[in-house]
Short mmCIF file of C-alpha atoms in Angstrom, two decimals:
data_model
loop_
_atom_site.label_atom_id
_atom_site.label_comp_id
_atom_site.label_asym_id
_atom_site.label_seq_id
_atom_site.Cartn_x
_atom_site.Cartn_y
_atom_site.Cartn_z
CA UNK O 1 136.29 103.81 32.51
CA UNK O 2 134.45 100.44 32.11
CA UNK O 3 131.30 99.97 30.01
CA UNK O 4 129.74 98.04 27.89
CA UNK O 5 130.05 98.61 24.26
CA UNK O 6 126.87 99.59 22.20
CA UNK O 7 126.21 100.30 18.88
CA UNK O 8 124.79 103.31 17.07
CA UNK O 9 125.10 106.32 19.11
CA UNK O 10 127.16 105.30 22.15
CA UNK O 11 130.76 106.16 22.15
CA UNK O 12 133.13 103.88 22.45
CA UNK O 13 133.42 103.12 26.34
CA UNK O 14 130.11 102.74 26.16
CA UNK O 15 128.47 105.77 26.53
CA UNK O 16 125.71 108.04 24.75
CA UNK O 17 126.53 111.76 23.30
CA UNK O 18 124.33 114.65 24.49
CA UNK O 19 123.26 116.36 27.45
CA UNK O 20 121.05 113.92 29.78
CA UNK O 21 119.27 116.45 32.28
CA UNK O 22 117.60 118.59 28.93
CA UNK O 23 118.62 121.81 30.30
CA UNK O 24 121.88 121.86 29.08
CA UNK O 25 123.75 123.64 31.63
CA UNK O 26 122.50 125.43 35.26
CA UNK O 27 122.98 128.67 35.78
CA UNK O 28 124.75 130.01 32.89
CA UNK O 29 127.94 127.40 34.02
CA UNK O 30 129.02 124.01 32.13
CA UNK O 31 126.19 121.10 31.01
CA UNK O 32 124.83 119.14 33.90
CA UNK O 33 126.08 116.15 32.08
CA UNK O 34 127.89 115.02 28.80
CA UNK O 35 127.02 111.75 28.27
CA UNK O 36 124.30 109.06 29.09
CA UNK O 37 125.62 105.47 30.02
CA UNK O 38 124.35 102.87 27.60
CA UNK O 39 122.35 100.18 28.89
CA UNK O 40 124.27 97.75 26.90
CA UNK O 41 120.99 96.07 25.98
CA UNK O 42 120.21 95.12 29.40
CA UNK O 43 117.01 96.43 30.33
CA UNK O 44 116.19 94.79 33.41
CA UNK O 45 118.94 96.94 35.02
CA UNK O 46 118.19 98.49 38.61
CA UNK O 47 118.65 101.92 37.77
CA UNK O 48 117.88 103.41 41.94
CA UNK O 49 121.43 104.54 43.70
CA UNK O 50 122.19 102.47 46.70
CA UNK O 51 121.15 103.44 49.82
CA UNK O 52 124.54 105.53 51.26
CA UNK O 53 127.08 103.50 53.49
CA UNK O 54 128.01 104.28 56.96
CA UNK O 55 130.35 107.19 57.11
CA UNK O 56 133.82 106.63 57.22
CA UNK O 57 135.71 107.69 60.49
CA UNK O 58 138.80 108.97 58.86
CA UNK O 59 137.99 110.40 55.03
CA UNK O 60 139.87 109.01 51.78
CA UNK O 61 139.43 110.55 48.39
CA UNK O 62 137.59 108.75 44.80
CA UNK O 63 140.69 109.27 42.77
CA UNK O 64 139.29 108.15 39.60
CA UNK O 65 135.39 108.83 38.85
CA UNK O 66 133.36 110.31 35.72
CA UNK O 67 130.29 112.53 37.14
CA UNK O 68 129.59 113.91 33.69
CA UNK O 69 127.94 110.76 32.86
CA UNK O 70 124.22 110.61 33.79
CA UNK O 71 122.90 107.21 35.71
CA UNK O 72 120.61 105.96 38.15
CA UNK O 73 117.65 106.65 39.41
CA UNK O 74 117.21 109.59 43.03
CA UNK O 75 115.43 109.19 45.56
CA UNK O 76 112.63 111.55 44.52
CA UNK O 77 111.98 109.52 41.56
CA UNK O 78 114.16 111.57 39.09
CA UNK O 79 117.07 111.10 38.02
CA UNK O 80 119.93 111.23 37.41
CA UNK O 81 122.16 112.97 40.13
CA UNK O 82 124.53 115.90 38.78
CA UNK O 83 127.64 116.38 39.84
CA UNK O 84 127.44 118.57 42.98
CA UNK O 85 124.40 116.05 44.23
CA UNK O 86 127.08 113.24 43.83
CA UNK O 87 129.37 115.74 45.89
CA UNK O 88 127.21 116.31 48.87
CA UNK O 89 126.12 112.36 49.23
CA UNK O 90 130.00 111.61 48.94
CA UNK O 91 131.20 114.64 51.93
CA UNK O 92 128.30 113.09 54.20
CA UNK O 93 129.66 109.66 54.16
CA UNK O 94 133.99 110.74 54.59
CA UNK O 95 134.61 110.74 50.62
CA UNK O 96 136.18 114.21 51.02
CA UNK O 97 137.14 114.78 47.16
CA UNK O 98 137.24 113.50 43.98
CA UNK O 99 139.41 113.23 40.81
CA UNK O 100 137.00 113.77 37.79
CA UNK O 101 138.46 112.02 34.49
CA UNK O 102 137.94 112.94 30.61
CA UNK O 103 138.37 110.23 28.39
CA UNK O 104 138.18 112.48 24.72
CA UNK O 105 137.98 116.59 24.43
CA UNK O 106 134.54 117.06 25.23
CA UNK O 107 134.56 115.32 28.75
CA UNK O 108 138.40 116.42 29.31
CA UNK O 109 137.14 120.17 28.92
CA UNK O 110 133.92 119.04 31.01
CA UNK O 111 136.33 117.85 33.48
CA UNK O 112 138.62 121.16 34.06
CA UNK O 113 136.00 123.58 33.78
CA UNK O 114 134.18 122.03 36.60
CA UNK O 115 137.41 121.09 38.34
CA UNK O 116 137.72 125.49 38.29
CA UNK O 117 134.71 125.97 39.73
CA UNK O 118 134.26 123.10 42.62
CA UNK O 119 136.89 122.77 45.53
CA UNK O 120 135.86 119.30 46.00
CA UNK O 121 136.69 118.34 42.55
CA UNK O 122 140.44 118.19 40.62
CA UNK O 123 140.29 116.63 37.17
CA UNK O 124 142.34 114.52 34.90
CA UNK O 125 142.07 114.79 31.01
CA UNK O 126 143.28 112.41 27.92
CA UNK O 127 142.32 110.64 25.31
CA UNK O 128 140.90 107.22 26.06
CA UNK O 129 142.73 104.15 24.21
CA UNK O 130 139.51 103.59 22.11
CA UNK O 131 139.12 106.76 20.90
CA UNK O 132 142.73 107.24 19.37
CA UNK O 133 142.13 104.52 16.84
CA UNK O 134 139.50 107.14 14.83
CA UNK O 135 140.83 110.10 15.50
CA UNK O 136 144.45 108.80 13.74
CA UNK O 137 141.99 107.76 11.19
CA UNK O 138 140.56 110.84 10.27
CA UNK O 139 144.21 112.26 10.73
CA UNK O 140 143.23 114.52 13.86
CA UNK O 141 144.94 112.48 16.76
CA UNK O 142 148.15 115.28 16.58
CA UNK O 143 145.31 118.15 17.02
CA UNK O 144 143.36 116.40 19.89
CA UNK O 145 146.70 115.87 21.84
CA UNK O 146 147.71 119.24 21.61
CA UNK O 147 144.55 120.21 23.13
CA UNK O 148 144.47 118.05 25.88
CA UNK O 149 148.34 119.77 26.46
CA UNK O 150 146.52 123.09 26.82
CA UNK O 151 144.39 121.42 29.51
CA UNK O 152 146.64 119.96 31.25
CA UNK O 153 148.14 123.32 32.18
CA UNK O 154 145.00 124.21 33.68
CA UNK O 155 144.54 124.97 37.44
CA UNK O 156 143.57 122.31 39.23
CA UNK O 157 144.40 119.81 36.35
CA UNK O 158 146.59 117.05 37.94
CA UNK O 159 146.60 114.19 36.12
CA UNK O 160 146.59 113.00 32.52
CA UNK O 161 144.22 110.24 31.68
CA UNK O 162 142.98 108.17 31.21
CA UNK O 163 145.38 107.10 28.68
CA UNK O 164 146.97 103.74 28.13
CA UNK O 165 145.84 100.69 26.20
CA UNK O 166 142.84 98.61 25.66
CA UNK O 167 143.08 95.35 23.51
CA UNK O 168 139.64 94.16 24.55
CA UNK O 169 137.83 96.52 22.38
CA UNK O 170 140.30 97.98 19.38
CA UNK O 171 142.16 95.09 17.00
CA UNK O 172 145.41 94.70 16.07
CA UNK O 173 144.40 97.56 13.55
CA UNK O 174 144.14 100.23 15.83
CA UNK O 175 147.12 99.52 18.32
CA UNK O 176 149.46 101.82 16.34
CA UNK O 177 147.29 104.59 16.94
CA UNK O 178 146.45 103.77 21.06
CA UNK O 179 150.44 103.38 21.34
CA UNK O 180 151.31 107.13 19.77
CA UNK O 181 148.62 108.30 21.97
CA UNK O 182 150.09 106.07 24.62
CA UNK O 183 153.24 108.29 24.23
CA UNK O 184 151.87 111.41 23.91
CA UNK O 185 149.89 111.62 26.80
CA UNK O 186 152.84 110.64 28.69
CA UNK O 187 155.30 113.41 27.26
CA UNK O 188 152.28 115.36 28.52
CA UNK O 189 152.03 114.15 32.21
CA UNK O 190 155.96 114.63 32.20
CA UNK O 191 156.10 118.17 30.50
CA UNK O 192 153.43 119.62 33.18
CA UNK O 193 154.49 117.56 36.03
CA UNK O 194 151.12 115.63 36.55
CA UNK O 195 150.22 112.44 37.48
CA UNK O 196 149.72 110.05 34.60
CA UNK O 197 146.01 107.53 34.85
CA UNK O 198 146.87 104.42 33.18
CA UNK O 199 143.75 102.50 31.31
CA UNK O 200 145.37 99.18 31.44
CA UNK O 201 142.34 96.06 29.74
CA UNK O 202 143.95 92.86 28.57
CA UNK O 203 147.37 94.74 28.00
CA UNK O 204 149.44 94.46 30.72
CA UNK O 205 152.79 93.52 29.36
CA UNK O 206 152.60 96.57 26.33
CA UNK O 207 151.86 99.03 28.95
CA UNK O 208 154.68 98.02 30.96
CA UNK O 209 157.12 97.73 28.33
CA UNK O 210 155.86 101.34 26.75
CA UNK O 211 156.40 102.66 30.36
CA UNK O 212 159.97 101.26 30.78
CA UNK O 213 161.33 102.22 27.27
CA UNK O 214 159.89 106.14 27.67
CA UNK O 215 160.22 106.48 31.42
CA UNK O 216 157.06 106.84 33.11
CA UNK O 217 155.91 109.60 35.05
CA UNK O 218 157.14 109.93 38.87
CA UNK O 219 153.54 109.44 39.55
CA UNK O 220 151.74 106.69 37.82
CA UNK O 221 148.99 105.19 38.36
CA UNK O 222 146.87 101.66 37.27
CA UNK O 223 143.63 103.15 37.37
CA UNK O 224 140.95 100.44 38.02
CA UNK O 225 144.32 97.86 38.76
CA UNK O 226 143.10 94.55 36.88
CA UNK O 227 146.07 92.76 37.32
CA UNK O 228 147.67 89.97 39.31
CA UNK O 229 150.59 89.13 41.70
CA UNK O 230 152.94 89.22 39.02
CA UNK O 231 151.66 92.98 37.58
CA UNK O 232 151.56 94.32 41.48
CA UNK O 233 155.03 92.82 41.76
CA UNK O 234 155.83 95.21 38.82
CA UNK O 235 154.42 97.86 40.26
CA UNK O 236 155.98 97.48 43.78
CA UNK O 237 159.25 97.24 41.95
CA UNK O 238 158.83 100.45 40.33
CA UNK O 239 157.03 102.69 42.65
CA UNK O 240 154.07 103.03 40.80
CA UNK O 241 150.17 102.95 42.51
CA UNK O 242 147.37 100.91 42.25
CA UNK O 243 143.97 102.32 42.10
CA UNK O 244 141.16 99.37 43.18
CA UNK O 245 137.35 99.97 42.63
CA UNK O 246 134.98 98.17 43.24
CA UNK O 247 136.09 95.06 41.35
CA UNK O 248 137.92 94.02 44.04
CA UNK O 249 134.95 93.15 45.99
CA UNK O 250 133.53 90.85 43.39
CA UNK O 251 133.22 87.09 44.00
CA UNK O 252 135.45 86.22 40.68
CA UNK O 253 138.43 88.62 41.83
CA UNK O 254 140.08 86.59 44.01
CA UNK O 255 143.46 87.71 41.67
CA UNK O 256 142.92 91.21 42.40
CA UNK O 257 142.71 90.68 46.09
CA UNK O 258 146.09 88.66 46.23
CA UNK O 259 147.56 91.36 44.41
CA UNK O 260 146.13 94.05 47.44
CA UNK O 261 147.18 91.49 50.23
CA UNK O 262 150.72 91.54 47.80
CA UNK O 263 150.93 95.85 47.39
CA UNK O 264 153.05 97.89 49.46
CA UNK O 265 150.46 99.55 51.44
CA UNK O 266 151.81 102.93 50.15
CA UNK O 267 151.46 102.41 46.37
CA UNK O 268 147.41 101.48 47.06
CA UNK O 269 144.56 103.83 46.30
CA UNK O 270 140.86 103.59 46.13
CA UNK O 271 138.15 104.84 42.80
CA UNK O 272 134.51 104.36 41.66
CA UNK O 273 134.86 104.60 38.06
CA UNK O 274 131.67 105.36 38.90
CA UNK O 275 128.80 104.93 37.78
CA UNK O 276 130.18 101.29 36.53
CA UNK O 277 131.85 98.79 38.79
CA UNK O 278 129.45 99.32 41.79
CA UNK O 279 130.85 97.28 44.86
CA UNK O 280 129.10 94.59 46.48
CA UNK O 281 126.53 94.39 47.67
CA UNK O 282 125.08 96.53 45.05
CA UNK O 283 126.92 95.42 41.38
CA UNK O 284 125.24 96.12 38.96
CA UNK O 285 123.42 99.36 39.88
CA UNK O 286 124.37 102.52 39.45
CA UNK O 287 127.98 103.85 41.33
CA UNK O 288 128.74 107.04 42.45
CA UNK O 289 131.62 108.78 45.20
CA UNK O 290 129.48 107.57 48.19
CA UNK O 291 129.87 104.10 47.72
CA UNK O 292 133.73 104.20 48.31
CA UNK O 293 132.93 103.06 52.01
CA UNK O 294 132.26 99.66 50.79
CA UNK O 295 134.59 99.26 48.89
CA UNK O 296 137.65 100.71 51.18
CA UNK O 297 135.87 98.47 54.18
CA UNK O 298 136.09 95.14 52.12
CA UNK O 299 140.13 96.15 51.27
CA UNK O 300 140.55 96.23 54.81
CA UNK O 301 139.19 93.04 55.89
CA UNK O 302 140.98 91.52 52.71
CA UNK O 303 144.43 93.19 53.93
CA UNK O 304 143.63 92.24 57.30
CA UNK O 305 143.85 95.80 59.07
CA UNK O 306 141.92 98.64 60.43
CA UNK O 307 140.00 100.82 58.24
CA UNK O 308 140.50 103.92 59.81
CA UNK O 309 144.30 103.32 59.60
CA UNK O 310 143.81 102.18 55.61
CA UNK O 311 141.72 105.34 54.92
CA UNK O 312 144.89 106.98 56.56
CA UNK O 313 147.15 105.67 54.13
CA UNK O 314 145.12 106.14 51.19
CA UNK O 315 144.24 109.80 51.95
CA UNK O 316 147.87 110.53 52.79
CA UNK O 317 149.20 108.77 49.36
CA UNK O 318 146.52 110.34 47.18
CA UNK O 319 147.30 113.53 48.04
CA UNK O 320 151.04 112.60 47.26
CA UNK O 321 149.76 112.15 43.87
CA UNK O 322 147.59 114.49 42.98
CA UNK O 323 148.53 117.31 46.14
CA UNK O 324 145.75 118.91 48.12
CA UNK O 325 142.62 119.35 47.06
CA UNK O 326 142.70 123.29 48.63
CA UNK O 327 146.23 124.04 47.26
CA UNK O 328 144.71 126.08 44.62
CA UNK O 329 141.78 127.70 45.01
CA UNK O 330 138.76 127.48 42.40
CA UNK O 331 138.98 130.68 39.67
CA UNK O 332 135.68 130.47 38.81
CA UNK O 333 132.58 131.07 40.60
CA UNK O 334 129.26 128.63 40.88
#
């Protein structure tokens, strides 16, 4: 997850507690949503969803995306879109599934319980990097991992993150605590046999070195990859994946897209993080599932191929990854 840090309310990746629809949940099932996104201040912010891409020819999947945080602006004038809205915009334009991510217990229990009850949707759950650093404080970090090992034995639970490290937004005070997280989720991710989604911001070198002195997971993954050459060189050498959003379509990444052009085309997947990092053309306003065309179309055109045979790939290596979306059915109903 990307956002912009707030004060006050707003957690620390940038988002607001609370329930954003005012209903609280539909139909008896889980809230609508868990969090609002903070406008970080800005106020001038287009807050209308993007009109919806062409469809894709061949479908991929949004293996990294956070629906439980309300955004934007529908069409009728109301807003936001919940999570099976997002769904149905994302099936009508060849986004086939996604993987919905927790980043602390509240959206990590969000995330499987709605993972249970929508075959579209598998979920990943962990404690985000920024959160560890208070939780350690107030001495309940050890509790809050061992809940987030109940999850992860959840059907239809098949990843753990999004965990790693963030050393734009916690000090040199709180990177004891986002390193014993660090290594705790990925005991986790190893015990169940999950995918592990790393959170990787201005810490490329301590991630790598954590993963090579514990072993990482046979499945790991640079969720919203921010590196260079020389970190997708890493990652080629080790068989692990990189996940690009829509970053990679931004003027200012040429980095990221010499790292793509770099990738074995088998280690290279495609995310939202929605609703931040909206592709160009629309940065800036809100992101959702639909709006992986865009991004997957300007990949191809940086990688120099087809995008029907890079939607191919992608589909074929996230389900590698995470499996099938239909290999377990949903347990509970609505």
């Amino acid at each position: 997850m990307s956002g912009d840090a707030a004060g006050g309310g707003p957690t620390r990746d940038g988002t607001t507690g609370g329930d954003a629809t005012g209903d609280g949940s539909t139909g008896g099932g889980p809230a609508t949503h868990v969090r609002h996104r903070s406008s970080g201040g800005d106020q001038k912010r287009d807050l209308t969803y993007p009109a919806p891409p062409q469809p894709l020819v061949v479908p991929v999947y949004d293996n990294h995306t956070h629906l439980e945080i309300a955004d934007g602006v529908g069409d009728d004038g109301n807003g936001p879109l919940d999570y099976r809205e997002h769904l149905d915009r994302a099936s009508a334009v060849g986004v086939r599934g996604v993987v919905q991510v927790g980043t602390d217990l509240e959206t990590s229990r969000w995330s499987a319980e709605i993972a249970s009850r929508e075959p579209r949707v598998l979920a990943a759950v962990a404690i985000h990097p920024n959160e560890a650093p208070a939780l350690a404080a107030a001495g309940t970090l050890d509790d809050a991992l061992a809940e987030i090992d109940e999850l992860a034995a959840r059907p239809r639970v098949r990843a753990v993150g999004e965990t790693g490290l963030d050393f734009f937004r916690t000090g040199d005070d709180g990177r004891a605590a986002q390193l014993e997280a660090f290594r705790g989720h990925i005991e986790i991710a190893k015990r169940h046999g999950l995918a592990l989604q790393i959170h990787d911001r201005d810490a490329h070198d301590d991630v790598v070195d954590l993963l090579l002195e514990v072993g990482a997971p046979e499945r790991t993954v640079f969720h919203c990859f921010s590196g260079g050459p020389e970190l997708a060189g890493i990652l080629a050498e080790n068989g692990w994946y990189a996940s690009f959003s829509g970053t990679v379509t931004f003027t200012n990444a040429q980095p990221l897209r010499d790292a793509l052009v770099q990738l074995p085309r088998n280690l290279i997947m495609v995310e939202t993080d929605a609703p931040y990092l909206t592709p160009v053309p629309y940065r800036g306003r809100p992101n959702a599932p639909y709006l992986i065309p865009f991004t997957l179309r300007s990949m191809a055109e940086t990688i120099g191929t087809d995008v029907s045979m890079l939607a191919a790939q992608i589909s074929s290596t996230t389900e590698l990854v995470y499996g099938t979306w239909d290999s377990e059915p949903v347990t509970v109903e609505g």
